[in-house]
Short mmCIF file of C-alpha atoms and ligand atoms in Angstrom, two decimals:
data_model
loop_
_atom_site.label_atom_id
_atom_site.label_comp_id
_atom_site.label_asym_id
_atom_site.label_seq_id
_atom_site.Cartn_x
_atom_site.Cartn_y
_atom_site.Cartn_z
CA MET A 1 -8.66 -7.69 11.13
CA THR A 2 -8.18 -10.93 12.99
CA THR A 3 -4.96 -12.72 13.51
CA LYS A 4 -5.79 -15.13 10.55
CA ASP A 5 -6.67 -12.22 8.32
CA ILE A 6 -3.47 -10.57 8.88
CA GLU A 7 -1.41 -13.69 8.18
CA LEU A 8 -3.26 -14.22 4.83
CA LEU A 9 -2.75 -10.64 3.69
CA ILE A 10 0.92 -11.21 4.44
CA ASN A 11 1.39 -14.37 2.91
CA SER A 12 -0.43 -12.61 -0.29
CA ALA A 13 2.07 -9.69 -0.08
CA GLU A 14 5.07 -12.32 -0.01
CA THR A 15 3.58 -14.29 -2.96
CA ALA A 16 3.26 -11.00 -4.88
CA MET A 17 6.78 -9.87 -3.98
CA GLU A 18 8.10 -12.95 -6.02
CA ASN A 19 6.58 -11.63 -8.89
CA ALA A 20 8.39 -8.16 -8.67
CA ILE A 21 10.36 -6.88 -11.67
CA ALA A 22 13.20 -5.07 -10.06
CA PRO A 23 16.28 -5.71 -12.11
CA TYR A 24 17.71 -1.95 -11.71
CA SER A 25 17.16 -1.71 -7.97
CA GLY A 26 17.26 -5.20 -6.94
CA PHE A 27 14.77 -4.30 -4.15
CA LYS A 28 11.54 -6.31 -4.52
CA VAL A 29 8.26 -5.11 -2.89
CA GLY A 30 5.14 -6.95 -2.15
CA ALA A 31 1.84 -5.43 -1.30
CA SER A 32 -1.61 -6.73 -0.61
CA LEU A 33 -5.01 -4.96 0.12
CA MET A 34 -7.84 -6.43 1.99
CA THR A 35 -11.57 -5.32 1.49
CA LYS A 36 -14.18 -5.27 4.17
CA THR A 37 -15.36 -8.47 2.47
CA LYS A 38 -12.09 -10.09 2.45
CA ARG A 39 -11.24 -9.83 -1.09
CA LEU A 40 -7.53 -9.48 -1.73
CA TYR A 41 -5.58 -7.29 -4.42
CA SER A 42 -1.98 -7.76 -4.67
CA GLY A 43 0.86 -5.99 -6.49
CA SER A 44 4.40 -5.86 -6.71
CA ASN A 45 6.90 -3.33 -8.16
CA ILE A 46 7.70 -3.00 -11.83
CA GLU A 47 10.59 -1.23 -12.80
CA ASN A 48 11.49 0.13 -16.43
CA PRO A 49 14.79 1.18 -17.94
CA SER A 50 13.68 4.51 -18.02
CA VAL A 51 13.51 4.28 -14.28
CA MET A 52 11.32 7.21 -13.40
CA LEU A 53 8.40 4.94 -15.23
CA SER A 54 8.91 2.52 -12.06
CA THR A 55 5.82 1.88 -10.14
CA CYS A 56 5.52 0.67 -6.35
CA ALA A 57 3.82 -2.42 -5.32
CA GLU A 58 1.40 -0.58 -3.32
CA ARG A 59 -0.03 1.91 -5.94
CA ILE A 60 -0.24 -1.26 -8.43
CA ALA A 61 -2.35 -3.39 -5.67
CA LEU A 62 -4.32 -0.27 -5.02
CA MET A 63 -5.22 0.32 -8.76
CA LYS A 64 -6.33 -3.18 -9.14
CA ALA A 65 -8.36 -2.70 -6.08
CA LEU A 66 -9.98 0.35 -7.32
CA THR A 67 -10.76 -0.71 -10.83
CA SER A 68 -12.33 -3.89 -9.49
CA LYS A 69 -15.61 -4.20 -7.33
CA LYS A 70 -16.30 -1.29 -5.17
CA ASP A 71 -15.55 -2.34 -1.62
CA THR A 72 -14.22 -0.46 1.41
CA LEU A 73 -10.22 -1.15 1.69
CA LYS A 74 -9.56 -2.21 5.34
CA ALA A 75 -5.83 -3.28 5.32
CA ILE A 76 -2.61 -3.49 3.44
CA ALA A 77 0.43 -5.57 4.04
CA ILE A 78 3.94 -4.67 2.44
CA VAL A 79 7.07 -6.65 2.40
CA SER A 80 10.45 -6.28 0.84
CA SER A 81 13.33 -8.40 -0.35
CA ASP A 82 15.65 -6.97 2.26
CA GLY A 83 13.82 -8.29 4.95
CA ALA A 84 13.45 -4.81 7.05
CA TYR A 85 10.10 -2.98 7.37
CA CYS A 86 9.12 -1.34 4.03
CA PHE A 87 7.44 2.06 4.85
CA PRO A 88 5.47 3.12 1.80
CA CYS A 89 6.80 6.22 -0.07
CA GLY A 90 5.09 9.74 0.15
CA ALA A 91 3.31 9.20 -2.91
CA CYS A 92 1.67 5.73 -1.95
CA ARG A 93 0.81 7.52 1.38
CA GLN A 94 -1.02 10.13 -0.36
CA MET A 95 -2.80 7.68 -2.73
CA LEU A 96 -3.73 5.39 0.28
CA PHE A 97 -4.95 8.36 2.21
CA GLU A 98 -7.31 9.59 -0.62
CA PHE A 99 -8.81 6.21 -1.37
CA ALA A 100 -8.55 4.30 1.83
CA PRO A 101 -8.73 7.02 4.90
CA ASP A 102 -9.45 4.13 7.23
CA ILE A 103 -6.75 1.69 6.30
CA SER A 104 -4.47 -0.27 8.41
CA ILE A 105 -0.90 -0.68 7.43
CA TYR A 106 0.73 -3.77 8.23
CA LEU A 107 4.56 -3.90 7.69
CA LYS A 108 6.31 -7.33 8.20
CA SER A 109 10.06 -7.37 8.81
CA LYS A 110 12.59 -10.26 10.04
CA GLU A 111 11.74 -8.64 13.48
CA GLY A 112 7.95 -9.02 13.37
CA ILE A 113 4.74 -7.20 12.32
CA LYS A 114 3.98 -3.50 12.97
CA ARG A 115 0.77 -2.08 12.28
CA PHE A 116 0.10 1.83 11.45
CA SER A 117 -2.64 4.09 10.39
CA ILE A 118 -2.64 6.31 7.30
CA GLN A 119 -3.11 9.27 9.82
CA GLU A 120 0.02 8.13 11.56
CA LEU A 121 2.11 7.78 8.44
CA LEU A 122 0.79 10.88 6.62
CA PRO A 123 0.16 13.75 8.89
CA ASN A 124 -1.15 17.11 7.69
CA PRO A 125 -2.21 15.38 4.33
CA PHE A 126 -3.12 17.40 1.28
CA ILE A 127 -6.85 17.17 1.08
CA ARG A 128 -9.18 17.13 -1.88
CA GLY A 129 -11.35 19.86 -0.11
CA ARG A 130 -8.65 22.32 -0.69
CA LEU A 131 -9.18 22.07 -4.52
CA ASN A 132 -12.72 23.53 -4.04
CA MET A 133 -11.38 26.85 -2.44
CA GLU A 134 -11.75 30.08 -4.30
CA ALA A 135 -8.32 30.94 -5.87
CA ARG A 136 -6.47 33.68 -3.91
N1 THU B 1 9.20 0.54 -3.91
C1 THU B 1 8.02 -0.10 -3.80
O1 THU B 1 7.45 -0.68 -4.59
N2 THU B 1 7.25 0.42 -2.60
C2 THU B 1 7.81 1.34 -1.44
O2 THU B 1 6.98 1.20 -0.63
C3 THU B 1 9.16 1.64 -1.82
C4 THU B 1 9.92 1.79 -3.05
C5 THU B 1 10.20 0.15 -5.04
C6 THU B 1 10.22 1.26 -6.21
C7 THU B 1 11.44 0.88 -6.87
O3 THU B 1 10.98 -0.33 -7.87
C8 THU B 1 12.33 0.14 -5.81
O4 THU B 1 11.41 -0.05 -4.69
C9 THU B 1 13.35 0.83 -5.11
O5 THU B 1 12.98 2.15 -5.03
#
């Protein structure tokens, strides 16, 4: 990822955040994924009055990427409306681990930009290989 790529990715996440539908929490999130060929897939959080049905920005971006052209996912940027670092929730970490095991995660706050690997954010993940084991 070049500095320019990171800037593009963060701009895309910030634009996506403007489209968040978050009237219940008032907490807007924007996420954008970049593929190996530099395609961008963005998402924002979408809430529902049945609040358990709300979906995170990261998973919306991921679903868009996964249902589009097959291309390796290289990076995701995440921003939120409170201006602090927005670490992805556990469910989003698990989904990113499964579908983008080499992904770089860029978080932007008022203080600056931080980069993490998914291994740093999700140590000891539940892995798909476990499902092939014999039942005990
Ligand atoms: N949210 C995200 O979209 N991504 C995160 O990483 C954390 C939380 C959303 C879900 C909900 O719409 C709102 O933020 C408050 O939890």
